[in-house]
Short mmCIF file of C-alpha atoms and ligand atoms in Angstrom, two decimals:
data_model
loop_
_atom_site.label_atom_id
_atom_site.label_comp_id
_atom_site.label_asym_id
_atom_site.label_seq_id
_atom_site.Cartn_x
_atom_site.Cartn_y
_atom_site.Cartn_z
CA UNK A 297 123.48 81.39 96.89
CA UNK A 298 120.57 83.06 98.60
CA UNK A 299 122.25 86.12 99.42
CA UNK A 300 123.97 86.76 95.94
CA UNK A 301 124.75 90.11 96.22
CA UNK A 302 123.93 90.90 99.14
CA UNK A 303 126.16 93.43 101.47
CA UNK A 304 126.66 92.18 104.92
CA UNK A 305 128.35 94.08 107.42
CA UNK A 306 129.64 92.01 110.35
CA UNK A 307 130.40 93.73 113.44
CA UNK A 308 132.49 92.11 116.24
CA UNK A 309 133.08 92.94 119.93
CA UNK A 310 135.14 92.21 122.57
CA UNK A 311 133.75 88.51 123.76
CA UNK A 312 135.33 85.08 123.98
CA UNK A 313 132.44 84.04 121.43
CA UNK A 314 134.76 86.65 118.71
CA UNK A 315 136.28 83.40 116.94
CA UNK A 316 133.00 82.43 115.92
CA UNK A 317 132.89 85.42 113.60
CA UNK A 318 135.17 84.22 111.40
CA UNK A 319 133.23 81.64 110.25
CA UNK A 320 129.78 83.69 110.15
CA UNK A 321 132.03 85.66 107.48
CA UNK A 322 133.15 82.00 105.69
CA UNK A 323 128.91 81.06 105.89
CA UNK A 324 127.80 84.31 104.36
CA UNK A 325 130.15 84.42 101.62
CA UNK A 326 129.18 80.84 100.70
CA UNK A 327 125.55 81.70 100.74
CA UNK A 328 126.92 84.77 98.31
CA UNK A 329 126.92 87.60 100.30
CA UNK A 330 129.56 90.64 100.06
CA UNK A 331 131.23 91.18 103.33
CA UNK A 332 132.67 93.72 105.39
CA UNK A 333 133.99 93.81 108.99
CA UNK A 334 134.07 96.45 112.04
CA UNK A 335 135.46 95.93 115.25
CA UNK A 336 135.74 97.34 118.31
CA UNK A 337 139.35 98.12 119.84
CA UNK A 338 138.12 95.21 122.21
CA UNK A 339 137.20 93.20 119.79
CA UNK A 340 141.01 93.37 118.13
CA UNK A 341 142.38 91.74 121.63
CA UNK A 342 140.35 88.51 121.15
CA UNK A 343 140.90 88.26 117.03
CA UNK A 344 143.57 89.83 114.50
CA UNK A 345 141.93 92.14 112.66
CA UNK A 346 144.15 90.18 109.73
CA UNK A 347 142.27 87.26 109.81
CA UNK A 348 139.11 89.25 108.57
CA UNK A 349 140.74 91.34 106.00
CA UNK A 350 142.47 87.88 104.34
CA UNK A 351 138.84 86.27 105.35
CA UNK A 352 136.83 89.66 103.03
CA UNK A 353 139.98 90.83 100.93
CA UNK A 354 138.85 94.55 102.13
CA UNK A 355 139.62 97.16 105.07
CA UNK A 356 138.84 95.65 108.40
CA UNK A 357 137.67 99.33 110.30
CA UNK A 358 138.13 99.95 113.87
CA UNK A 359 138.81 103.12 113.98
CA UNK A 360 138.11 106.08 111.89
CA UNK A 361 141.94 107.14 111.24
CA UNK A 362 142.25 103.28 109.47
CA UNK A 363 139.51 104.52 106.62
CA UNK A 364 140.06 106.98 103.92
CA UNK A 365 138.00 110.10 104.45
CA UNK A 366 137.14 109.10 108.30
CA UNK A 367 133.42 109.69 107.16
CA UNK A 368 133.29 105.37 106.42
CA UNK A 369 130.90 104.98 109.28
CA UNK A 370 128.31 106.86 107.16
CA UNK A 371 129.60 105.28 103.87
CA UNK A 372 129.66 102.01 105.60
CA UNK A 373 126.67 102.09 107.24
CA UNK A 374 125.28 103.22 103.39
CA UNK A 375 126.98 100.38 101.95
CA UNK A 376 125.53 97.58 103.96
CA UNK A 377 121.79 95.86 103.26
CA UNK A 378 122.20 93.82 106.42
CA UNK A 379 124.29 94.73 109.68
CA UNK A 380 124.54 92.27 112.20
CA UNK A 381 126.79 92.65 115.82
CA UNK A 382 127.92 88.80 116.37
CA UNK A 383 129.63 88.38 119.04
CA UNK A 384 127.34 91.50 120.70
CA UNK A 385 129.23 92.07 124.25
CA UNK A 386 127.20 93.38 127.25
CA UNK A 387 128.81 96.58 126.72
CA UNK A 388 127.76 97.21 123.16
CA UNK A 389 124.62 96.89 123.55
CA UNK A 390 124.66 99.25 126.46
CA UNK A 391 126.02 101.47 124.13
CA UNK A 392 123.97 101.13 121.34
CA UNK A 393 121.10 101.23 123.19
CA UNK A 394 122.11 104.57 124.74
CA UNK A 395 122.83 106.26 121.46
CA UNK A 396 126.44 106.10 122.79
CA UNK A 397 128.97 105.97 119.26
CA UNK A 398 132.05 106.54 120.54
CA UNK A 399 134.08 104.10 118.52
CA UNK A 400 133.74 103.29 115.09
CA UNK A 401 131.46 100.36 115.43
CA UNK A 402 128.75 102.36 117.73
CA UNK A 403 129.10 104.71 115.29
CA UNK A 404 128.46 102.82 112.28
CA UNK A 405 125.02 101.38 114.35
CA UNK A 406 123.79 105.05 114.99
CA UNK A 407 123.94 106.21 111.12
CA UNK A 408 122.41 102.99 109.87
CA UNK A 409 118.95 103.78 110.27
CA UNK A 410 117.27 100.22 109.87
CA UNK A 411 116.97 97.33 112.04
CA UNK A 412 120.44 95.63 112.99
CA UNK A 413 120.55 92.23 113.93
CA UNK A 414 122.21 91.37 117.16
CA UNK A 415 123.81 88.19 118.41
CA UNK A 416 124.77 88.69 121.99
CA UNK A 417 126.74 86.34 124.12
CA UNK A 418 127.98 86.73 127.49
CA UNK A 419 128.12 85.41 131.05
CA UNK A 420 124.47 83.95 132.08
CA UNK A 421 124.54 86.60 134.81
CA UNK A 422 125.94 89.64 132.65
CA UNK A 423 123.04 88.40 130.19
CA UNK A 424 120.62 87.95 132.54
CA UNK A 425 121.15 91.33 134.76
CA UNK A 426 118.39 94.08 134.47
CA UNK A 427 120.39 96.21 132.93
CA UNK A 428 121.17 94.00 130.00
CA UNK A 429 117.58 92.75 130.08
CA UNK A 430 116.69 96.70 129.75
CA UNK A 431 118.95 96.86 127.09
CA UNK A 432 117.85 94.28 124.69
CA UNK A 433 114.29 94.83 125.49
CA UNK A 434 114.80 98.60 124.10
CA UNK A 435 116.45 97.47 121.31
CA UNK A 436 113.80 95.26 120.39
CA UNK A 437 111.25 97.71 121.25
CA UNK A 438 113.07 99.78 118.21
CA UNK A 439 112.51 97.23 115.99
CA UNK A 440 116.11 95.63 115.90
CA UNK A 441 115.83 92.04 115.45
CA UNK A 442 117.53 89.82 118.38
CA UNK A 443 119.07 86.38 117.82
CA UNK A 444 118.76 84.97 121.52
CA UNK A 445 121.78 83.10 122.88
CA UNK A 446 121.70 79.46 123.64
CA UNK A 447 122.09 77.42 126.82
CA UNK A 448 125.12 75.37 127.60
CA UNK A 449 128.39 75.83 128.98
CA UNK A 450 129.90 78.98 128.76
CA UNK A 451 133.60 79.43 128.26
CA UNK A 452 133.73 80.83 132.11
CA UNK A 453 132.97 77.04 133.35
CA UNK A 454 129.31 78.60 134.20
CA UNK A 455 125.81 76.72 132.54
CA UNK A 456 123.46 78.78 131.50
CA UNK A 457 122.11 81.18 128.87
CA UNK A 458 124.86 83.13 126.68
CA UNK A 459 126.05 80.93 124.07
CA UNK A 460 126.54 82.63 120.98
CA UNK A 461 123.70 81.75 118.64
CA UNK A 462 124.19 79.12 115.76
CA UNK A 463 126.34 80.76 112.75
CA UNK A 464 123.06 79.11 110.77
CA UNK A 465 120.46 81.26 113.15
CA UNK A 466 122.12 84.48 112.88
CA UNK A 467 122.14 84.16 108.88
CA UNK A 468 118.38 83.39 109.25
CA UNK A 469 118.19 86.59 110.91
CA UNK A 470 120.33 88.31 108.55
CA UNK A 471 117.89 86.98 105.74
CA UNK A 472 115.25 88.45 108.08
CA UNK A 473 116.25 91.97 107.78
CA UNK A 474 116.96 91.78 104.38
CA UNK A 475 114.20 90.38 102.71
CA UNK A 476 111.02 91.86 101.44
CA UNK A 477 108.28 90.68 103.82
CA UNK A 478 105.51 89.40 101.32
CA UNK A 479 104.02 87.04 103.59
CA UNK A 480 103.42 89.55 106.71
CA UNK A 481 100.92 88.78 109.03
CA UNK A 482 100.57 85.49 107.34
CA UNK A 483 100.04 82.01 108.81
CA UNK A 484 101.80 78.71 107.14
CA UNK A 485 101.72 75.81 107.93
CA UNK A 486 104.56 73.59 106.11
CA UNK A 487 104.92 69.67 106.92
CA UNK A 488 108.32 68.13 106.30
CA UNK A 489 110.67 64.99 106.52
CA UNK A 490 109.56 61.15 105.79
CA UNK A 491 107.44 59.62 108.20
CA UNK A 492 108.07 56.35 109.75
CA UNK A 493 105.65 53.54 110.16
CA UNK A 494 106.94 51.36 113.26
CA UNK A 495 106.44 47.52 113.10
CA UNK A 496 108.62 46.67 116.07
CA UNK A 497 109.97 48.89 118.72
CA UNK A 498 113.25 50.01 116.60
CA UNK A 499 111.96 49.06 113.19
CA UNK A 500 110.05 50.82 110.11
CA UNK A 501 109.10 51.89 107.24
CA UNK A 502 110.37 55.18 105.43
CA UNK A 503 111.85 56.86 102.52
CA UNK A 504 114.79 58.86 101.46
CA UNK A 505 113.61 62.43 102.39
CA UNK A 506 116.33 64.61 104.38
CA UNK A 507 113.75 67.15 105.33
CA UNK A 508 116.29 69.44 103.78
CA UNK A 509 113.55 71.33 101.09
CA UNK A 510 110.45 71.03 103.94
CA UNK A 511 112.70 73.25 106.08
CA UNK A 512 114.14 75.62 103.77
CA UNK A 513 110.68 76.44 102.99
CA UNK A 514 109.48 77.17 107.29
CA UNK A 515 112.86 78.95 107.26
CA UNK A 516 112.39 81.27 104.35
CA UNK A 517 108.59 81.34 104.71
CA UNK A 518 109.77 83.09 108.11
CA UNK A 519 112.14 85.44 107.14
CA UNK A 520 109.35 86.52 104.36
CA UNK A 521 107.57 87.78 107.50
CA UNK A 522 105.54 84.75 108.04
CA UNK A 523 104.28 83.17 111.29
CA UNK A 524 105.36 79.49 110.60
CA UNK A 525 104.43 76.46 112.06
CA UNK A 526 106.33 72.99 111.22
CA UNK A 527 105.11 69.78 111.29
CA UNK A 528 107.96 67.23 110.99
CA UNK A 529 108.60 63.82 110.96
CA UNK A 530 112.38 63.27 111.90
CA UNK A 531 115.05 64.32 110.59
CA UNK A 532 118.60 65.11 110.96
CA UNK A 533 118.34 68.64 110.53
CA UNK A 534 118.51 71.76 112.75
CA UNK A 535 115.34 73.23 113.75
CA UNK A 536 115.26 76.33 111.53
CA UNK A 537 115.08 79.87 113.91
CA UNK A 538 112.09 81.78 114.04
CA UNK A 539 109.83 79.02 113.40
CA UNK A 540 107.62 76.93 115.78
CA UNK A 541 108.52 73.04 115.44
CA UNK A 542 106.34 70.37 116.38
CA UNK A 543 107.67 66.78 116.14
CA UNK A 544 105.71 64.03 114.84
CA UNK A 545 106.73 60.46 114.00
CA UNK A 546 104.22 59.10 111.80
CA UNK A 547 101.40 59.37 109.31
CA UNK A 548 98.84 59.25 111.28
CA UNK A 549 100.58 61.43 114.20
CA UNK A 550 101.16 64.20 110.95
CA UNK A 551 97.67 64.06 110.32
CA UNK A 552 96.19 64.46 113.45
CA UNK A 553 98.70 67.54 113.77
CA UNK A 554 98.02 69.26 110.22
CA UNK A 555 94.26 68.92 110.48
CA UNK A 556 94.52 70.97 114.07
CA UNK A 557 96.62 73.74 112.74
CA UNK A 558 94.43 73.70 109.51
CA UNK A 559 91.72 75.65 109.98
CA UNK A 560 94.50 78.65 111.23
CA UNK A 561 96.20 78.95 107.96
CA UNK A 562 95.98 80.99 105.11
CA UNK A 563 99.35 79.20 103.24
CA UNK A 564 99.59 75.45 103.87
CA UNK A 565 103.07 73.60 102.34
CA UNK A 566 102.38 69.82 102.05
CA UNK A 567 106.43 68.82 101.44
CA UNK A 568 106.49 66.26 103.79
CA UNK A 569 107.33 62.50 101.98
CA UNK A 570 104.29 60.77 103.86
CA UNK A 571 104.52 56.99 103.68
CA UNK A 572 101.41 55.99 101.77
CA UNK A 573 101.43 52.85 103.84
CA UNK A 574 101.43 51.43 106.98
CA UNK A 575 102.41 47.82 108.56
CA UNK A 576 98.98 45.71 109.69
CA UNK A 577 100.76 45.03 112.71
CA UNK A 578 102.70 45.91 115.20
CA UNK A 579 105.15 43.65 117.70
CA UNK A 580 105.85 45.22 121.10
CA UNK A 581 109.02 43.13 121.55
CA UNK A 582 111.93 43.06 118.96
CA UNK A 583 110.91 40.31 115.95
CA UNK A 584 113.77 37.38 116.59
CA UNK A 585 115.06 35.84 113.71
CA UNK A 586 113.78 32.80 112.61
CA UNK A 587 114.36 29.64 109.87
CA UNK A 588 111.15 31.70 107.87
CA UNK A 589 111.39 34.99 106.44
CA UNK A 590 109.28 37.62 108.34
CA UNK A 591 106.32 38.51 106.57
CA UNK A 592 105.32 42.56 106.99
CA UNK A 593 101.41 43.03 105.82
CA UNK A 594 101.05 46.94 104.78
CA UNK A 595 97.91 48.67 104.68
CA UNK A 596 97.05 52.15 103.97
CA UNK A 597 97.97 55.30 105.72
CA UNK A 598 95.78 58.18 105.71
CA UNK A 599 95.72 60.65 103.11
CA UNK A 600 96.56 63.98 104.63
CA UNK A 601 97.26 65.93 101.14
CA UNK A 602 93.96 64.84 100.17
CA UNK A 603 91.71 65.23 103.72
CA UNK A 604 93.63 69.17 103.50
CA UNK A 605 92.08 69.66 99.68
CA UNK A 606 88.81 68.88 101.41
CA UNK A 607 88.78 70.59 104.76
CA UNK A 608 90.35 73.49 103.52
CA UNK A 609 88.84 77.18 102.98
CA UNK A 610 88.11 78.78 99.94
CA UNK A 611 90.80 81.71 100.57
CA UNK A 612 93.59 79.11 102.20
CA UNK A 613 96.44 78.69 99.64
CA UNK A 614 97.60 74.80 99.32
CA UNK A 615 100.55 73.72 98.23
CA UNK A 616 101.56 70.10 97.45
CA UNK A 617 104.85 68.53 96.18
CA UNK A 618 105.03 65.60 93.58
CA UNK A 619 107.99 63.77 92.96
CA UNK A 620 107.39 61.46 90.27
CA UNK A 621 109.76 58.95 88.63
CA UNK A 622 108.18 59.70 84.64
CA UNK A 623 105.27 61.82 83.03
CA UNK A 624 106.30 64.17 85.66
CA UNK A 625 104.02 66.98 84.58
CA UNK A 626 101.09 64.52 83.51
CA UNK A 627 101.08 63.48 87.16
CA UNK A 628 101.53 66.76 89.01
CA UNK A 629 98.66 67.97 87.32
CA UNK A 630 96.66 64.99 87.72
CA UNK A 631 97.52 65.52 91.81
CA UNK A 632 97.40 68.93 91.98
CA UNK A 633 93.29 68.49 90.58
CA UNK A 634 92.47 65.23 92.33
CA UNK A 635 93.55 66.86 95.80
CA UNK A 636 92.22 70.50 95.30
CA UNK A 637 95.13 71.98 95.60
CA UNK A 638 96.22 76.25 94.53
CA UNK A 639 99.73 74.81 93.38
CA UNK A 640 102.00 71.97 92.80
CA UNK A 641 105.95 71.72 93.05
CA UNK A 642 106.77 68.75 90.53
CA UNK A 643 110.04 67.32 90.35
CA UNK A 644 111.53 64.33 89.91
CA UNK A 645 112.81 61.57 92.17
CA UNK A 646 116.86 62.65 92.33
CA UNK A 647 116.06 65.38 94.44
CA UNK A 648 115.85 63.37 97.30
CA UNK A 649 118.48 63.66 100.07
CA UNK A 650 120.44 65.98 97.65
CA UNK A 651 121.12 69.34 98.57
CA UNK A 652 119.96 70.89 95.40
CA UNK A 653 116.37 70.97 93.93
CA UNK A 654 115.01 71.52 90.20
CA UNK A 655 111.47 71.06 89.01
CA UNK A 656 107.94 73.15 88.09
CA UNK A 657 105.51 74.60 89.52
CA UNK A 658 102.47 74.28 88.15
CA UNK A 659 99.30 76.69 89.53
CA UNK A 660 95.35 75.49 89.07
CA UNK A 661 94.92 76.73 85.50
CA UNK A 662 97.61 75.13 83.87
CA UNK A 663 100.54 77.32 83.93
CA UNK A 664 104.23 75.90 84.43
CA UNK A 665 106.98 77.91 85.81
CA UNK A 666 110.32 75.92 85.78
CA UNK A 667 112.56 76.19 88.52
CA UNK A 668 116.51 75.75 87.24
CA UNK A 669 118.62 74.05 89.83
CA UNK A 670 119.58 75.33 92.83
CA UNK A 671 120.74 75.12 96.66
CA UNK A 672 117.21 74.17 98.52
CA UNK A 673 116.72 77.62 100.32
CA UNK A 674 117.48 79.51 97.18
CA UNK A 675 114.69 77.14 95.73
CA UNK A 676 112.47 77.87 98.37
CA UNK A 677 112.60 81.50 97.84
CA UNK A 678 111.87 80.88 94.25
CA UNK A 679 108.77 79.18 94.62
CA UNK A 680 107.26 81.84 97.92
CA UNK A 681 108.59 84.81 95.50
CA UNK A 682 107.15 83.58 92.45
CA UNK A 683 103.44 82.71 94.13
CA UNK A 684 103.08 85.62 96.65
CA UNK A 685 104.93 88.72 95.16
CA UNK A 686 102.48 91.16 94.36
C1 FMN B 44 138.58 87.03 128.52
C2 FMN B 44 137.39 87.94 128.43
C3 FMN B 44 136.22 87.48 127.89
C4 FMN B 44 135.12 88.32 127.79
N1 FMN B 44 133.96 87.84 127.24
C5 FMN B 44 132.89 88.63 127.15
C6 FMN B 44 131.71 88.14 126.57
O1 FMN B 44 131.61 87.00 126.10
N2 FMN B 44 130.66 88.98 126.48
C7 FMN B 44 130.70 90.26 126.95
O2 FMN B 44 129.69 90.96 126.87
N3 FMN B 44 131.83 90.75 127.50
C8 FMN B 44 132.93 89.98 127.60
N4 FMN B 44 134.08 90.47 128.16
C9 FMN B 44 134.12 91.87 128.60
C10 FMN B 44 134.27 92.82 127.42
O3 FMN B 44 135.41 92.49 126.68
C11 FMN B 44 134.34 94.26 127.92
O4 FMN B 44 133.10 94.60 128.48
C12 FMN B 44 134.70 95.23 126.82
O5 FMN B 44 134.72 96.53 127.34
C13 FMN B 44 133.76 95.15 125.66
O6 FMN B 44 134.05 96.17 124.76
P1 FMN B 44 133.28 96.36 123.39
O7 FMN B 44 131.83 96.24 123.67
O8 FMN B 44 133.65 97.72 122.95
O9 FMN B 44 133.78 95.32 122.45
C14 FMN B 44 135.20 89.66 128.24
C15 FMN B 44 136.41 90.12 128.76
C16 FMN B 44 137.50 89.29 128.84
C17 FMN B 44 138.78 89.83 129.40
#
């Protein structure tokens, strides 16, 4: 529940993508968030402004004579910690971007005096014209925070960029403006997923790790105001917005990676589940089966949590995970001395491929902070909040 009590205001405008709002409301609310909807008139010919007042059990405001005192779009725009425009039409952000508030919703984005997060989608060549180019380019230059469409088919049969953002991006960006930016101007590095060691073209070695707690940590590390960069092995997962992704496969290939983006970072997060070994050998062509059982030789992979404890810099933070199956502590702190390392997240082995995490952290002199159980990106901002707010 990341954004437990948090107020979300959701405005929506007259584009085919307007269904999709409906279940940006459904996401936020499940990540906790309080929310309230605007429209435009426009808006209300694409989706019944009763679907988002059973969706929010409040007013759904269009106009001003639907409110109470016909001041809500100062009240409203009060109210909210976060607005976001998803589906943002062409047109709105003309408007907005004009200082034009001559509905409700335009009016509500002039009075709220911080950054609003916009989700445009359109036509590629409404999206791509100068003046909407113009548009979003002063809006950005404002400080208002962007979600950029996606490429694919659009619902007007053209390809192209226009596709409404991911419901999951635009609540990254919502996080974004909300959050208090403790790791600005920052650079972190966080590795993720389980590796795989290949001993024939389609088989190898790996481990249970989803990925799932490596990328809530890039994710929320980014909407702390961090520049992220993450290294992961594969995974099934979505790569999280804001963040630059680079793919690696195996041990080694992680390695190679996290030692060349080392010496850049002042945070490194070391959740990836590396294998600790490798096969001997390694068949170009698909094994057969045969009468004898296969034999696979392992030896061992490099150490990369280690080789970062001694390349590092004195003023780089590193940050190591242990999952350990008993003496959980014992063995954290036994890793988090061996491998030089700031702090160490210790839990134990049943947080794997689960979508909730519990454990400790435990910092260089000895002091344990437990972390109660919780969805992974709540976790995540546990752990960043607890070891960089100042
Ligand atoms: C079927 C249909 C689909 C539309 N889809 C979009 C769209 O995806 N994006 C957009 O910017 N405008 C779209 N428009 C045009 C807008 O609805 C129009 O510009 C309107 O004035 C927007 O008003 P608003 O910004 O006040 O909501 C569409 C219009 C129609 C009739």
């Amino acid at each position: 529940m990341i954004l437990k009590s948090k107020k979300v205001l959701v405005g929506v405008t007259g584009s085919i993508a307007a269904y999709k709002s409906c279940e940006l409301v459904r996401s936020l609310q499940k990540k906790g968030a309080q929310v309230r909807v605007c429209m435009t008139p426009s808006a209300k010919e694409f989706v019944g402004e009763l679907t988002f007042r059973a969706l929010t059990e409040d007013d759904v405001l269009s106009s001003w004579k639907d409110g109470k005192t016909g001041l809500e779009h100062i009240s409203w725009a009060r109210w909210a910690d976060s607005f976001v425009i998803a589906p943002a039409s062409a047109n709105t952000i003309a408007k907005t971007a004009s200082g034009i508030a001559d509905n409700f919703l335009t009016s509500v984005a002039l009075a709220y005096g911080k950054p609003i997060v916009f989700a445009p989608a359109m036509n590629t060549k409404m999206y791509t014209s100068n003046q909407t180019r113009q548009n979003i380019d002063k809006l950005k230059k404002w400080g208002n925070i962007i979600v950029n469409p996606e490429e694919g088919e659009l619902a007007c049969g053209e390809e192209g960029e226009g596709k409404l953002a991911s419901v999951e991006d635009i609540i990254t960006a919502v996080m974004y403006s909300i959050f208090p930016k403790y790791l600005k101007n920052k650079k972190v590095l966080v590795t993720a997923g389980a590796t795989r060691e290949f001993f024939d073209p389609i088989r190898y070695i790996s481990n249970a790790s989803s990925g799932q707690m490596g990328y809530s940590l890039a994710k929320i590390a980014y909407t702390l105001g961090a520049d992220v960069i993450l290294v992961t092995a594969p995974t099934c997962l979505k790569k999280p917005y804001g963040v630059k992704v680079i793919d690696v496969v195996s041990a080694e290939e992680m390695y190679r990676v996290v030692i060349e983006n080392l010496p850049e970072a002042d945070i490194v997060i070391m959740n990836a589940a590396v294998a600790d070994f490798k096969p001997e050998s390694y068949s170009t062509q698909k094994l057969k089966k045969s009468k004898e059982n296969p034999v696979v030789n392992l030896k061992p992979n490099p150490d990369i949590l280690k080789a970062v404890g001694e390349k590092r810099k004195k003023d780089q933070i590193i940050i190591g995970f242990a999952a350990e199956s008993e003496n959980i502590i014992e063995n954290a702190r036994g890793k988090l001395k061996s491998k030089n390392l700031d702090y160490i997240i210790a839990n134990k082995l049943d947080v794997f491929s689960k979508d909730t995490h519990r454990g400790w952290i435990i910092d260089k002199n000895g002091n344990i902070t437990e972390i109660p159980e919780m969805d992974k990106e709540s976790s995540a901002f546990f752990i960043l909040e607890k070891i960089f707010k100042r």
